[in-house]
Amino acid sequence: MVLPKPGASDPHLHVVGTVRVPSEKFCLSKWVEEENLHGHYCQCGCGRRIRVLAWHRARGIPRFLRAHGPTGLTKETARYRAEGYLTATDVARQLGIGQTTLRRLEGKLFEQAPRRGTRKIRVFTPDQLPELQVLLKKETLLGPAPELIPLGEVARRAGCCRNTIRARLGKELPAGRLLTHPRTSFAFTPEEAEQIVAWIKQYVGTRPTRHT
């Protein structure tokens, strides 16, 4: 394009040539797919993957997962773990129960865990974990493989209702054990459960089967 000289009486523009500039269309979904394929991981050291979303294109891909950033709490927790302690989260995960359940058992099933630091973080030693696993297995119905059998399961095996067994506990049937975790109920050892099932089927009979 040639511009006219200043002061010219005929200010017409003359096209000398054209240049084509190719425009590349940007695909947001393709960008998200490529970034997730590339892989972004939390910088706290947990090794968990960050899922890239479309709005990360404008705001930036986060360096940490939610609540994994370098806050005072995470730094203090990391320091205790580096010293060899286990937090309530670690213990609950290895026991196969939730943190709320662990807090409810504290002071009942086991002694209260010591608090450390200004934030009063519960800490456990690795030596406590086997003891807690044994207590959980023998004294509650919690965890992946409890030794006790709940009253409802014994009644199901015997083919009767719970009240039929509950009314004879400590008399014709073993007294069992009254548990409060996760709820108040009776529980029995496998030997006691077999004894109850055999007695019910011999002297009480089973519930009649409903025919439809």
mmCIF file with all atom_site columns, C-alpha atoms in Angstrom:
data_model
loop_
_atom_site.group_PDB
_atom_site.id
_atom_site.type_symbol
_atom_site.label_atom_id
_atom_site.label_alt_id
_atom_site.label_comp_id
_atom_site.label_asym_id
_atom_site.label_entity_id
_atom_site.label_seq_id
_atom_site.pdbx_PDB_ins_code
_atom_site.Cartn_x
_atom_site.Cartn_y
_atom_site.Cartn_z
_atom_site.occupancy
_atom_site.B_iso_or_equiv
_atom_site.pdbx_formal_charge
_atom_site.auth_seq_id
_atom_site.auth_comp_id
_atom_site.auth_asym_id
_atom_site.auth_atom_id
_atom_site.pdbx_PDB_model_num
ATOM 1   C CA . MET A 1 1   ? 0.000   0.000   0.000  1.00 0.00 ? 1   MET A CA 1
ATOM 2   C CA . VAL A 1 2   ? 1.399   3.388   -1.075 1.00 0.00 ? 2   VAL A CA 1
ATOM 3   C CA . LEU A 1 3   ? 0.388   6.519   0.816  1.00 0.00 ? 3   LEU A CA 1
ATOM 4   C CA . PRO A 1 4   ? 0.077   9.786   -1.221 1.00 0.00 ? 4   PRO A CA 1
ATOM 5   C CA . LYS A 1 5   ? 2.607   12.511  -0.823 1.00 0.00 ? 5   LYS A CA 1
ATOM 6   C CA . PRO A 1 6   ? 1.712   15.365  1.527  1.00 0.00 ? 6   PRO A CA 1
ATOM 7   C CA . GLY A 1 7   ? -0.131  18.200  -0.193 1.00 0.00 ? 7   GLY A CA 1
ATOM 8   C CA . ALA A 1 8   ? -1.253  16.086  -3.143 1.00 0.00 ? 8   ALA A CA 1
ATOM 9   C CA . SER A 1 9   ? -4.584  17.109  -4.609 1.00 0.00 ? 9   SER A CA 1
ATOM 10  C CA . ASP A 1 10  ? -5.598  13.554  -5.341 1.00 0.00 ? 10  ASP A CA 1
ATOM 11  C CA . PRO A 1 11  ? -5.364  11.583  -2.023 1.00 0.00 ? 11  PRO A CA 1
ATOM 12  C CA . HIS A 1 12  ? -6.385  8.239   -3.518 1.00 0.00 ? 12  HIS A CA 1
ATOM 13  C CA . LEU A 1 13  ? -4.864  5.051   -2.136 1.00 0.00 ? 13  LEU A CA 1
ATOM 14  C CA . HIS A 1 14  ? -3.264  2.636   -4.553 1.00 0.00 ? 14  HIS A CA 1
ATOM 15  C CA . VAL A 1 15  ? -3.061  -1.091  -3.721 1.00 0.00 ? 15  VAL A CA 1
ATOM 16  C CA . VAL A 1 16  ? 0.313   -2.423  -4.704 1.00 0.00 ? 16  VAL A CA 1
ATOM 17  C CA . GLY A 1 17  ? -0.073  -5.966  -3.366 1.00 0.00 ? 17  GLY A CA 1
ATOM 18  C CA . THR A 1 18  ? -1.810  -8.146  -0.754 1.00 0.00 ? 18  THR A CA 1
ATOM 19  C CA . VAL A 1 19  ? -0.347  -10.264 2.009  1.00 0.00 ? 19  VAL A CA 1
ATOM 20  C CA . ARG A 1 20  ? -2.289  -13.168 3.499  1.00 0.00 ? 20  ARG A CA 1
ATOM 21  C CA . VAL A 1 21  ? -1.674  -13.798 7.222  1.00 0.00 ? 21  VAL A CA 1
ATOM 22  C CA . PRO A 1 22  ? -2.886  -17.257 8.222  1.00 0.00 ? 22  PRO A CA 1
ATOM 23  C CA . SER A 1 23  ? -4.922  -17.372 11.468 1.00 0.00 ? 23  SER A CA 1
ATOM 24  C CA . GLU A 1 24  ? -4.608  -20.488 13.601 1.00 0.00 ? 24  GLU A CA 1
ATOM 25  C CA . LYS A 1 25  ? -7.729  -21.413 15.549 1.00 0.00 ? 25  LYS A CA 1
ATOM 26  C CA . PHE A 1 26  ? -7.092  -22.266 19.208 1.00 0.00 ? 26  PHE A CA 1
ATOM 27  C CA . CYS A 1 27  ? -8.916  -25.323 20.590 1.00 0.00 ? 27  CYS A CA 1
ATOM 28  C CA . LEU A 1 28  ? -9.334  -25.121 24.369 1.00 0.00 ? 28  LEU A CA 1
ATOM 29  C CA . SER A 1 29  ? -10.396 -28.741 24.784 1.00 0.00 ? 29  SER A CA 1
ATOM 30  C CA . LYS A 1 30  ? -7.321  -29.909 22.877 1.00 0.00 ? 30  LYS A CA 1
ATOM 31  C CA . TRP A 1 31  ? -5.117  -27.818 25.151 1.00 0.00 ? 31  TRP A CA 1
ATOM 32  C CA . VAL A 1 32  ? -6.690  -29.373 28.236 1.00 0.00 ? 32  VAL A CA 1
ATOM 33  C CA . GLU A 1 33  ? -6.176  -32.853 26.810 1.00 0.00 ? 33  GLU A CA 1
ATOM 34  C CA . GLU A 1 34  ? -2.523  -32.173 25.987 1.00 0.00 ? 34  GLU A CA 1
ATOM 35  C CA . GLU A 1 35  ? -1.791  -30.686 29.419 1.00 0.00 ? 35  GLU A CA 1
ATOM 36  C CA . ASN A 1 36  ? -3.359  -33.637 31.211 1.00 0.00 ? 36  ASN A CA 1
ATOM 37  C CA . LEU A 1 37  ? -1.412  -35.985 28.972 1.00 0.00 ? 37  LEU A CA 1
ATOM 38  C CA . HIS A 1 38  ? 1.776   -34.114 29.815 1.00 0.00 ? 38  HIS A CA 1
ATOM 39  C CA . GLY A 1 39  ? 1.041   -34.451 33.520 1.00 0.00 ? 39  GLY A CA 1
ATOM 40  C CA . HIS A 1 40  ? 1.106   -31.926 36.355 1.00 0.00 ? 40  HIS A CA 1
ATOM 41  C CA . TYR A 1 41  ? 1.727   -33.058 39.925 1.00 0.00 ? 41  TYR A CA 1
ATOM 42  C CA . CYS A 1 42  ? 1.247   -31.469 43.326 1.00 0.00 ? 42  CYS A CA 1
ATOM 43  C CA . GLN A 1 43  ? 4.419   -29.717 44.461 1.00 0.00 ? 43  GLN A CA 1
ATOM 44  C CA . CYS A 1 44  ? 3.930   -30.657 48.119 1.00 0.00 ? 44  CYS A CA 1
ATOM 45  C CA . GLY A 1 45  ? 5.515   -34.038 47.461 1.00 0.00 ? 45  GLY A CA 1
ATOM 46  C CA . CYS A 1 46  ? 2.410   -36.201 47.850 1.00 0.00 ? 46  CYS A CA 1
ATOM 47  C CA . GLY A 1 47  ? 2.736   -37.385 44.240 1.00 0.00 ? 47  GLY A CA 1
ATOM 48  C CA . ARG A 1 48  ? -0.926  -36.862 43.404 1.00 0.00 ? 48  ARG A CA 1
ATOM 49  C CA . ARG A 1 49  ? -1.816  -35.673 39.939 1.00 0.00 ? 49  ARG A CA 1
ATOM 50  C CA . ILE A 1 50  ? -3.421  -32.291 39.267 1.00 0.00 ? 50  ILE A CA 1
ATOM 51  C CA . ARG A 1 51  ? -6.328  -32.415 36.869 1.00 0.00 ? 51  ARG A CA 1
ATOM 52  C CA . VAL A 1 52  ? -6.068  -29.554 34.391 1.00 0.00 ? 52  VAL A CA 1
ATOM 53  C CA . LEU A 1 53  ? -9.378  -27.810 33.643 1.00 0.00 ? 53  LEU A CA 1
ATOM 54  C CA . ALA A 1 54  ? -10.410 -25.352 30.963 1.00 0.00 ? 54  ALA A CA 1
ATOM 55  C CA . TRP A 1 55  ? -10.355 -22.302 33.247 1.00 0.00 ? 55  TRP A CA 1
ATOM 56  C CA . HIS A 1 56  ? -6.711  -23.009 34.104 1.00 0.00 ? 56  HIS A CA 1
ATOM 57  C CA . ARG A 1 57  ? -5.837  -21.594 30.669 1.00 0.00 ? 57  ARG A CA 1
ATOM 58  C CA . ALA A 1 58  ? -6.696  -18.077 31.842 1.00 0.00 ? 58  ALA A CA 1
ATOM 59  C CA . ARG A 1 59  ? -5.816  -18.330 35.540 1.00 0.00 ? 59  ARG A CA 1
ATOM 60  C CA . GLY A 1 60  ? -2.857  -20.667 35.317 1.00 0.00 ? 60  GLY A CA 1
ATOM 61  C CA . ILE A 1 61  ? -2.392  -24.289 36.320 1.00 0.00 ? 61  ILE A CA 1
ATOM 62  C CA . PRO A 1 62  ? -2.203  -24.605 40.136 1.00 0.00 ? 62  PRO A CA 1
ATOM 63  C CA . ARG A 1 63  ? 0.998   -25.926 41.674 1.00 0.00 ? 63  ARG A CA 1
ATOM 64  C CA . PHE A 1 64  ? -0.745  -27.544 44.648 1.00 0.00 ? 64  PHE A CA 1
ATOM 65  C CA . LEU A 1 65  ? -3.904  -29.512 45.240 1.00 0.00 ? 65  LEU A CA 1
ATOM 66  C CA . ARG A 1 66  ? -6.493  -28.029 47.531 1.00 0.00 ? 66  ARG A CA 1
ATOM 67  C CA . ALA A 1 67  ? -5.235  -27.829 51.142 1.00 0.00 ? 67  ALA A CA 1
ATOM 68  C CA . HIS A 1 68  ? -1.813  -29.099 50.018 1.00 0.00 ? 68  HIS A CA 1
ATOM 69  C CA . GLY A 1 69  ? -0.201  -25.701 49.760 1.00 0.00 ? 69  GLY A CA 1
ATOM 70  C CA . PRO A 1 70  ? 2.660   -24.622 52.021 1.00 0.00 ? 70  PRO A CA 1
ATOM 71  C CA . THR A 1 71  ? 0.472   -23.425 54.897 1.00 0.00 ? 71  THR A CA 1
ATOM 72  C CA . GLY A 1 72  ? 1.570   -23.418 58.497 1.00 0.00 ? 72  GLY A CA 1
ATOM 73  C CA . LEU A 1 73  ? -0.473  -26.533 59.253 1.00 0.00 ? 73  LEU A CA 1
ATOM 74  C CA . THR A 1 74  ? 0.997   -28.589 56.414 1.00 0.00 ? 74  THR A CA 1
ATOM 75  C CA . LYS A 1 75  ? 4.512   -27.500 57.299 1.00 0.00 ? 75  LYS A CA 1
ATOM 76  C CA . GLU A 1 76  ? 4.017   -28.466 60.930 1.00 0.00 ? 76  GLU A CA 1
ATOM 77  C CA . THR A 1 77  ? 2.485   -31.806 59.949 1.00 0.00 ? 77  THR A CA 1
ATOM 78  C CA . ALA A 1 78  ? 5.342   -32.516 57.559 1.00 0.00 ? 78  ALA A CA 1
ATOM 79  C CA . ARG A 1 79  ? 7.833   -31.785 60.336 1.00 0.00 ? 79  ARG A CA 1
ATOM 80  C CA . TYR A 1 80  ? 6.213   -34.324 62.678 1.00 0.00 ? 80  TYR A CA 1
ATOM 81  C CA . ARG A 1 81  ? 6.164   -36.949 59.938 1.00 0.00 ? 81  ARG A CA 1
ATOM 82  C CA . ALA A 1 82  ? 9.830   -36.283 59.245 1.00 0.00 ? 82  ALA A CA 1
ATOM 83  C CA . GLU A 1 83  ? 10.497  -36.911 62.954 1.00 0.00 ? 83  GLU A CA 1
ATOM 84  C CA . GLY A 1 84  ? 8.857   -40.339 62.644 1.00 0.00 ? 84  GLY A CA 1
ATOM 85  C CA . TYR A 1 85  ? 5.425   -39.594 64.098 1.00 0.00 ? 85  TYR A CA 1
ATOM 86  C CA . LEU A 1 86  ? 2.071   -40.558 62.592 1.00 0.00 ? 86  LEU A CA 1
ATOM 87  C CA . THR A 1 87  ? -0.801  -38.105 62.391 1.00 0.00 ? 87  THR A CA 1
ATOM 88  C CA . ALA A 1 88  ? -4.448  -38.967 62.973 1.00 0.00 ? 88  ALA A CA 1
ATOM 89  C CA . THR A 1 89  ? -4.925  -39.068 59.210 1.00 0.00 ? 89  THR A CA 1
ATOM 90  C CA . ASP A 1 90  ? -2.130  -41.622 58.816 1.00 0.00 ? 90  ASP A CA 1
ATOM 91  C CA . VAL A 1 91  ? -3.403  -43.831 61.640 1.00 0.00 ? 91  VAL A CA 1
ATOM 92  C CA . ALA A 1 92  ? -7.031  -43.748 60.486 1.00 0.00 ? 92  ALA A CA 1
ATOM 93  C CA . ARG A 1 93  ? -6.007  -44.661 56.939 1.00 0.00 ? 93  ARG A CA 1
ATOM 94  C CA . GLN A 1 94  ? -3.934  -47.635 58.079 1.00 0.00 ? 94  GLN A CA 1
ATOM 95  C CA . LEU A 1 95  ? -6.668  -48.836 60.450 1.00 0.00 ? 95  LEU A CA 1
ATOM 96  C CA . GLY A 1 96  ? -9.290  -48.642 57.717 1.00 0.00 ? 96  GLY A CA 1
ATOM 97  C CA . ILE A 1 97  ? -11.564 -46.230 59.593 1.00 0.00 ? 97  ILE A CA 1
ATOM 98  C CA . GLY A 1 98  ? -12.414 -42.539 59.352 1.00 0.00 ? 98  GLY A CA 1
ATOM 99  C CA . GLN A 1 99  ? -10.806 -39.742 61.333 1.00 0.00 ? 99  GLN A CA 1
ATOM 100 C CA . THR A 1 100 ? -14.102 -38.983 63.103 1.00 0.00 ? 100 THR A CA 1
ATOM 101 C CA . THR A 1 101 ? -14.337 -42.600 64.274 1.00 0.00 ? 101 THR A CA 1
ATOM 102 C CA . LEU A 1 102 ? -10.759 -42.472 65.498 1.00 0.00 ? 102 LEU A CA 1
ATOM 103 C CA . ARG A 1 103 ? -11.507 -39.348 67.543 1.00 0.00 ? 103 ARG A CA 1
ATOM 104 C CA . ARG A 1 104 ? -14.582 -41.004 69.066 1.00 0.00 ? 104 ARG A CA 1
ATOM 105 C CA . LEU A 1 105 ? -12.538 -44.022 70.137 1.00 0.00 ? 105 LEU A CA 1
ATOM 106 C CA . GLU A 1 106 ? -9.926  -41.812 71.757 1.00 0.00 ? 106 GLU A CA 1
ATOM 107 C CA . GLY A 1 107 ? -10.185 -41.946 75.525 1.00 0.00 ? 107 GLY A CA 1
ATOM 108 C CA . LYS A 1 108 ? -12.490 -44.983 75.346 1.00 0.00 ? 108 LYS A CA 1
ATOM 109 C CA . LEU A 1 109 ? -10.750 -47.716 73.412 1.00 0.00 ? 109 LEU A CA 1
ATOM 110 C CA . PHE A 1 110 ? -7.280  -46.249 73.881 1.00 0.00 ? 110 PHE A CA 1
ATOM 111 C CA . GLU A 1 111 ? -5.682  -43.403 75.793 1.00 0.00 ? 111 GLU A CA 1
ATOM 112 C CA . GLN A 1 112 ? -5.820  -39.921 74.393 1.00 0.00 ? 112 GLN A CA 1
ATOM 113 C CA . ALA A 1 113 ? -3.039  -39.166 71.958 1.00 0.00 ? 113 ALA A CA 1
ATOM 114 C CA . PRO A 1 114 ? -0.637  -36.363 72.941 1.00 0.00 ? 114 PRO A CA 1
ATOM 115 C CA . ARG A 1 115 ? -1.018  -33.008 71.202 1.00 0.00 ? 115 ARG A CA 1
ATOM 116 C CA . ARG A 1 116 ? 1.966   -31.250 69.703 1.00 0.00 ? 116 ARG A CA 1
ATOM 117 C CA . GLY A 1 117 ? 2.573   -27.665 68.697 1.00 0.00 ? 117 GLY A CA 1
ATOM 118 C CA . THR A 1 118 ? 0.393   -24.581 68.800 1.00 0.00 ? 118 THR A CA 1
ATOM 119 C CA . ARG A 1 119 ? -2.274  -26.277 66.684 1.00 0.00 ? 119 ARG A CA 1
ATOM 120 C CA . LYS A 1 120 ? -2.573  -29.249 69.073 1.00 0.00 ? 120 LYS A CA 1
ATOM 121 C CA . ILE A 1 121 ? -2.025  -31.864 66.366 1.00 0.00 ? 121 ILE A CA 1
ATOM 122 C CA . ARG A 1 122 ? -2.600  -35.468 67.472 1.00 0.00 ? 122 ARG A CA 1
ATOM 123 C CA . VAL A 1 123 ? 0.529   -37.544 66.998 1.00 0.00 ? 123 VAL A CA 1
ATOM 124 C CA . PHE A 1 124 ? 1.095   -41.285 67.342 1.00 0.00 ? 124 PHE A CA 1
ATOM 125 C CA . THR A 1 125 ? 4.216   -43.414 67.323 1.00 0.00 ? 125 THR A CA 1
ATOM 126 C CA . PRO A 1 126 ? 4.615   -46.319 64.896 1.00 0.00 ? 126 PRO A CA 1
ATOM 127 C CA . ASP A 1 127 ? 4.709   -48.698 67.895 1.00 0.00 ? 127 ASP A CA 1
ATOM 128 C CA . GLN A 1 128 ? 1.123   -47.755 68.775 1.00 0.00 ? 128 GLN A CA 1
ATOM 129 C CA . LEU A 1 129 ? -0.290  -48.857 65.428 1.00 0.00 ? 129 LEU A CA 1
ATOM 130 C CA . PRO A 1 130 ? -0.130  -52.662 66.020 1.00 0.00 ? 130 PRO A CA 1
ATOM 131 C CA . GLU A 1 131 ? -1.729  -52.192 69.443 1.00 0.00 ? 131 GLU A CA 1
ATOM 132 C CA . LEU A 1 132 ? -4.558  -50.150 67.944 1.00 0.00 ? 132 LEU A CA 1
ATOM 133 C CA . GLN A 1 133 ? -5.094  -52.754 65.228 1.00 0.00 ? 133 GLN A CA 1
ATOM 134 C CA . VAL A 1 134 ? -5.463  -55.501 67.848 1.00 0.00 ? 134 VAL A CA 1
ATOM 135 C CA . LEU A 1 135 ? -7.851  -53.424 69.962 1.00 0.00 ? 135 LEU A CA 1
ATOM 136 C CA . LEU A 1 136 ? -9.927  -52.500 66.939 1.00 0.00 ? 136 LEU A CA 1
ATOM 137 C CA . LYS A 1 137 ? -10.135 -56.113 65.835 1.00 0.00 ? 137 LYS A CA 1
ATOM 138 C CA . LYS A 1 138 ? -11.037 -57.587 69.232 1.00 0.00 ? 138 LYS A CA 1
ATOM 139 C CA . GLU A 1 139 ? -13.098 -54.843 70.862 1.00 0.00 ? 139 GLU A CA 1
ATOM 140 C CA . THR A 1 140 ? -15.105 -53.315 68.011 1.00 0.00 ? 140 THR A CA 1
ATOM 141 C CA . LEU A 1 141 ? -16.875 -54.173 64.786 1.00 0.00 ? 141 LEU A CA 1
ATOM 142 C CA . LEU A 1 142 ? -14.713 -51.714 62.889 1.00 0.00 ? 142 LEU A CA 1
ATOM 143 C CA . GLY A 1 143 ? -11.821 -52.206 60.546 1.00 0.00 ? 143 GLY A CA 1
ATOM 144 C CA . PRO A 1 144 ? -11.306 -54.520 57.578 1.00 0.00 ? 144 PRO A CA 1
ATOM 145 C CA . ALA A 1 145 ? -11.401 -57.831 59.515 1.00 0.00 ? 145 ALA A CA 1
ATOM 146 C CA . PRO A 1 146 ? -13.024 -57.670 62.977 1.00 0.00 ? 146 PRO A CA 1
ATOM 147 C CA . GLU A 1 147 ? -12.967 -60.855 65.029 1.00 0.00 ? 147 GLU A CA 1
ATOM 148 C CA . LEU A 1 148 ? -16.375 -60.322 66.622 1.00 0.00 ? 148 LEU A CA 1
ATOM 149 C CA . ILE A 1 149 ? -19.679 -61.056 64.890 1.00 0.00 ? 149 ILE A CA 1
ATOM 150 C CA . PRO A 1 150 ? -22.558 -58.602 65.424 1.00 0.00 ? 150 PRO A CA 1
ATOM 151 C CA . LEU A 1 151 ? -25.923 -59.660 66.802 1.00 0.00 ? 151 LEU A CA 1
ATOM 152 C CA . GLY A 1 152 ? -27.694 -58.962 63.514 1.00 0.00 ? 152 GLY A CA 1
ATOM 153 C CA . GLU A 1 153 ? -25.411 -61.328 61.624 1.00 0.00 ? 153 GLU A CA 1
ATOM 154 C CA . VAL A 1 154 ? -25.863 -64.085 64.231 1.00 0.00 ? 154 VAL A CA 1
ATOM 155 C CA . ALA A 1 155 ? -29.652 -63.677 64.020 1.00 0.00 ? 155 ALA A CA 1
ATOM 156 C CA . ARG A 1 156 ? -29.477 -63.921 60.238 1.00 0.00 ? 156 ARG A CA 1
ATOM 157 C CA . ARG A 1 157 ? -27.508 -67.157 60.448 1.00 0.00 ? 157 ARG A CA 1
ATOM 158 C CA . ALA A 1 158 ? -29.912 -68.589 63.022 1.00 0.00 ? 158 ALA A CA 1
ATOM 159 C CA . GLY A 1 159 ? -32.961 -67.542 61.012 1.00 0.00 ? 159 GLY A CA 1
ATOM 160 C CA . CYS A 1 160 ? -34.601 -65.618 63.857 1.00 0.00 ? 160 CYS A CA 1
ATOM 161 C CA . CYS A 1 161 ? -35.028 -62.040 64.974 1.00 0.00 ? 161 CYS A CA 1
ATOM 162 C CA . ARG A 1 162 ? -32.580 -60.219 67.223 1.00 0.00 ? 162 ARG A CA 1
ATOM 163 C CA . ASN A 1 163 ? -34.967 -60.052 70.169 1.00 0.00 ? 163 ASN A CA 1
ATOM 164 C CA . THR A 1 164 ? -35.166 -63.867 70.258 1.00 0.00 ? 164 THR A CA 1
ATOM 165 C CA . ILE A 1 165 ? -31.444 -64.012 70.946 1.00 0.00 ? 165 ILE A CA 1
ATOM 166 C CA . ARG A 1 166 ? -31.289 -60.886 73.112 1.00 0.00 ? 166 ARG A CA 1
ATOM 167 C CA . ALA A 1 167 ? -33.931 -62.256 75.523 1.00 0.00 ? 167 ALA A CA 1
ATOM 168 C CA . ARG A 1 168 ? -31.830 -65.384 76.227 1.00 0.00 ? 168 ARG A CA 1
ATOM 169 C CA . LEU A 1 169 ? -28.389 -63.812 76.568 1.00 0.00 ? 169 LEU A CA 1
ATOM 170 C CA . GLY A 1 170 ? -26.681 -64.821 79.788 1.00 0.00 ? 170 GLY A CA 1
ATOM 171 C CA . LYS A 1 171 ? -29.222 -67.614 80.315 1.00 0.00 ? 171 LYS A CA 1
ATOM 172 C CA . GLU A 1 172 ? -29.490 -70.332 77.697 1.00 0.00 ? 172 GLU A CA 1
ATOM 173 C CA . LEU A 1 173 ? -27.096 -68.457 75.414 1.00 0.00 ? 173 LEU A CA 1
ATOM 174 C CA . PRO A 1 174 ? -23.678 -66.875 75.942 1.00 0.00 ? 174 PRO A CA 1
ATOM 175 C CA . ALA A 1 175 ? -23.816 -63.347 77.286 1.00 0.00 ? 175 ALA A CA 1
ATOM 176 C CA . GLY A 1 176 ? -21.686 -61.983 74.473 1.00 0.00 ? 176 GLY A CA 1
ATOM 177 C CA . ARG A 1 177 ? -20.090 -58.584 74.673 1.00 0.00 ? 177 ARG A CA 1
ATOM 178 C CA . LEU A 1 178 ? -21.815 -55.209 74.674 1.00 0.00 ? 178 LEU A CA 1
ATOM 179 C CA . LEU A 1 179 ? -20.016 -52.869 72.315 1.00 0.00 ? 179 LEU A CA 1
ATOM 180 C CA . THR A 1 180 ? -20.445 -49.162 71.823 1.00 0.00 ? 180 THR A CA 1
ATOM 181 C CA . HIS A 1 181 ? -18.527 -48.837 68.552 1.00 0.00 ? 181 HIS A CA 1
ATOM 182 C CA . PRO A 1 182 ? -19.646 -48.111 65.943 1.00 0.00 ? 182 PRO A CA 1
ATOM 183 C CA . ARG A 1 183 ? -23.030 -48.352 67.705 1.00 0.00 ? 183 ARG A CA 1
ATOM 184 C CA . THR A 1 184 ? -24.326 -49.930 70.902 1.00 0.00 ? 184 THR A CA 1
ATOM 185 C CA . SER A 1 185 ? -24.929 -53.592 70.161 1.00 0.00 ? 185 SER A CA 1
ATOM 186 C CA . PHE A 1 186 ? -24.011 -57.087 71.237 1.00 0.00 ? 186 PHE A CA 1
ATOM 187 C CA . ALA A 1 187 ? -21.276 -59.032 69.511 1.00 0.00 ? 187 ALA A CA 1
ATOM 188 C CA . PHE A 1 188 ? -19.953 -62.548 69.792 1.00 0.00 ? 188 PHE A CA 1
ATOM 189 C CA . THR A 1 189 ? -16.875 -64.580 69.045 1.00 0.00 ? 189 THR A CA 1
ATOM 190 C CA . PRO A 1 190 ? -17.125 -67.089 66.158 1.00 0.00 ? 190 PRO A CA 1
ATOM 191 C CA . GLU A 1 191 ? -17.422 -69.955 68.683 1.00 0.00 ? 191 GLU A CA 1
ATOM 192 C CA . GLU A 1 192 ? -20.234 -68.201 70.558 1.00 0.00 ? 192 GLU A CA 1
ATOM 193 C CA . ALA A 1 193 ? -22.013 -67.456 67.284 1.00 0.00 ? 193 ALA A CA 1
ATOM 194 C CA . GLU A 1 194 ? -21.930 -71.136 66.283 1.00 0.00 ? 194 GLU A CA 1
ATOM 195 C CA . GLN A 1 195 ? -23.270 -72.138 69.693 1.00 0.00 ? 195 GLN A CA 1
ATOM 196 C CA . ILE A 1 196 ? -26.145 -69.650 69.463 1.00 0.00 ? 196 ILE A CA 1
ATOM 197 C CA . VAL A 1 197 ? -27.097 -70.715 65.935 1.00 0.00 ? 197 VAL A CA 1
ATOM 198 C CA . ALA A 1 198 ? -27.125 -74.405 66.923 1.00 0.00 ? 198 ALA A CA 1
ATOM 199 C CA . TRP A 1 199 ? -29.228 -73.777 70.050 1.00 0.00 ? 199 TRP A CA 1
ATOM 200 C CA . ILE A 1 200 ? -31.787 -71.600 68.244 1.00 0.00 ? 200 ILE A CA 1
ATOM 201 C CA . LYS A 1 201 ? -32.249 -74.129 65.467 1.00 0.00 ? 201 LYS A CA 1
ATOM 202 C CA . GLN A 1 202 ? -32.655 -76.977 67.961 1.00 0.00 ? 202 GLN A CA 1
ATOM 203 C CA . TYR A 1 203 ? -34.907 -75.429 70.602 1.00 0.00 ? 203 TYR A CA 1
ATOM 204 C CA . VAL A 1 204 ? -36.597 -72.423 69.027 1.00 0.00 ? 204 VAL A CA 1
ATOM 205 C CA . GLY A 1 205 ? -36.785 -73.203 65.369 1.00 0.00 ? 205 GLY A CA 1
ATOM 206 C CA . THR A 1 206 ? -36.324 -70.840 62.490 1.00 0.00 ? 206 THR A CA 1
ATOM 207 C CA . ARG A 1 207 ? -38.604 -68.220 61.044 1.00 0.00 ? 207 ARG A CA 1
ATOM 208 C CA . PRO A 1 208 ? -41.092 -69.600 58.530 1.00 0.00 ? 208 PRO A CA 1
ATOM 209 C CA . THR A 1 209 ? -40.211 -68.863 54.933 1.00 0.00 ? 209 THR A CA 1
ATOM 210 C CA . ARG A 1 210 ? -42.633 -66.536 53.191 1.00 0.00 ? 210 ARG A CA 1
ATOM 211 C CA . HIS A 1 211 ? -43.997 -67.912 49.951 1.00 0.00 ? 211 HIS A CA 1
ATOM 212 C CA . THR A 1 212 ? -45.037 -65.472 47.277 1.00 0.00 ? 212 THR A CA 1
#
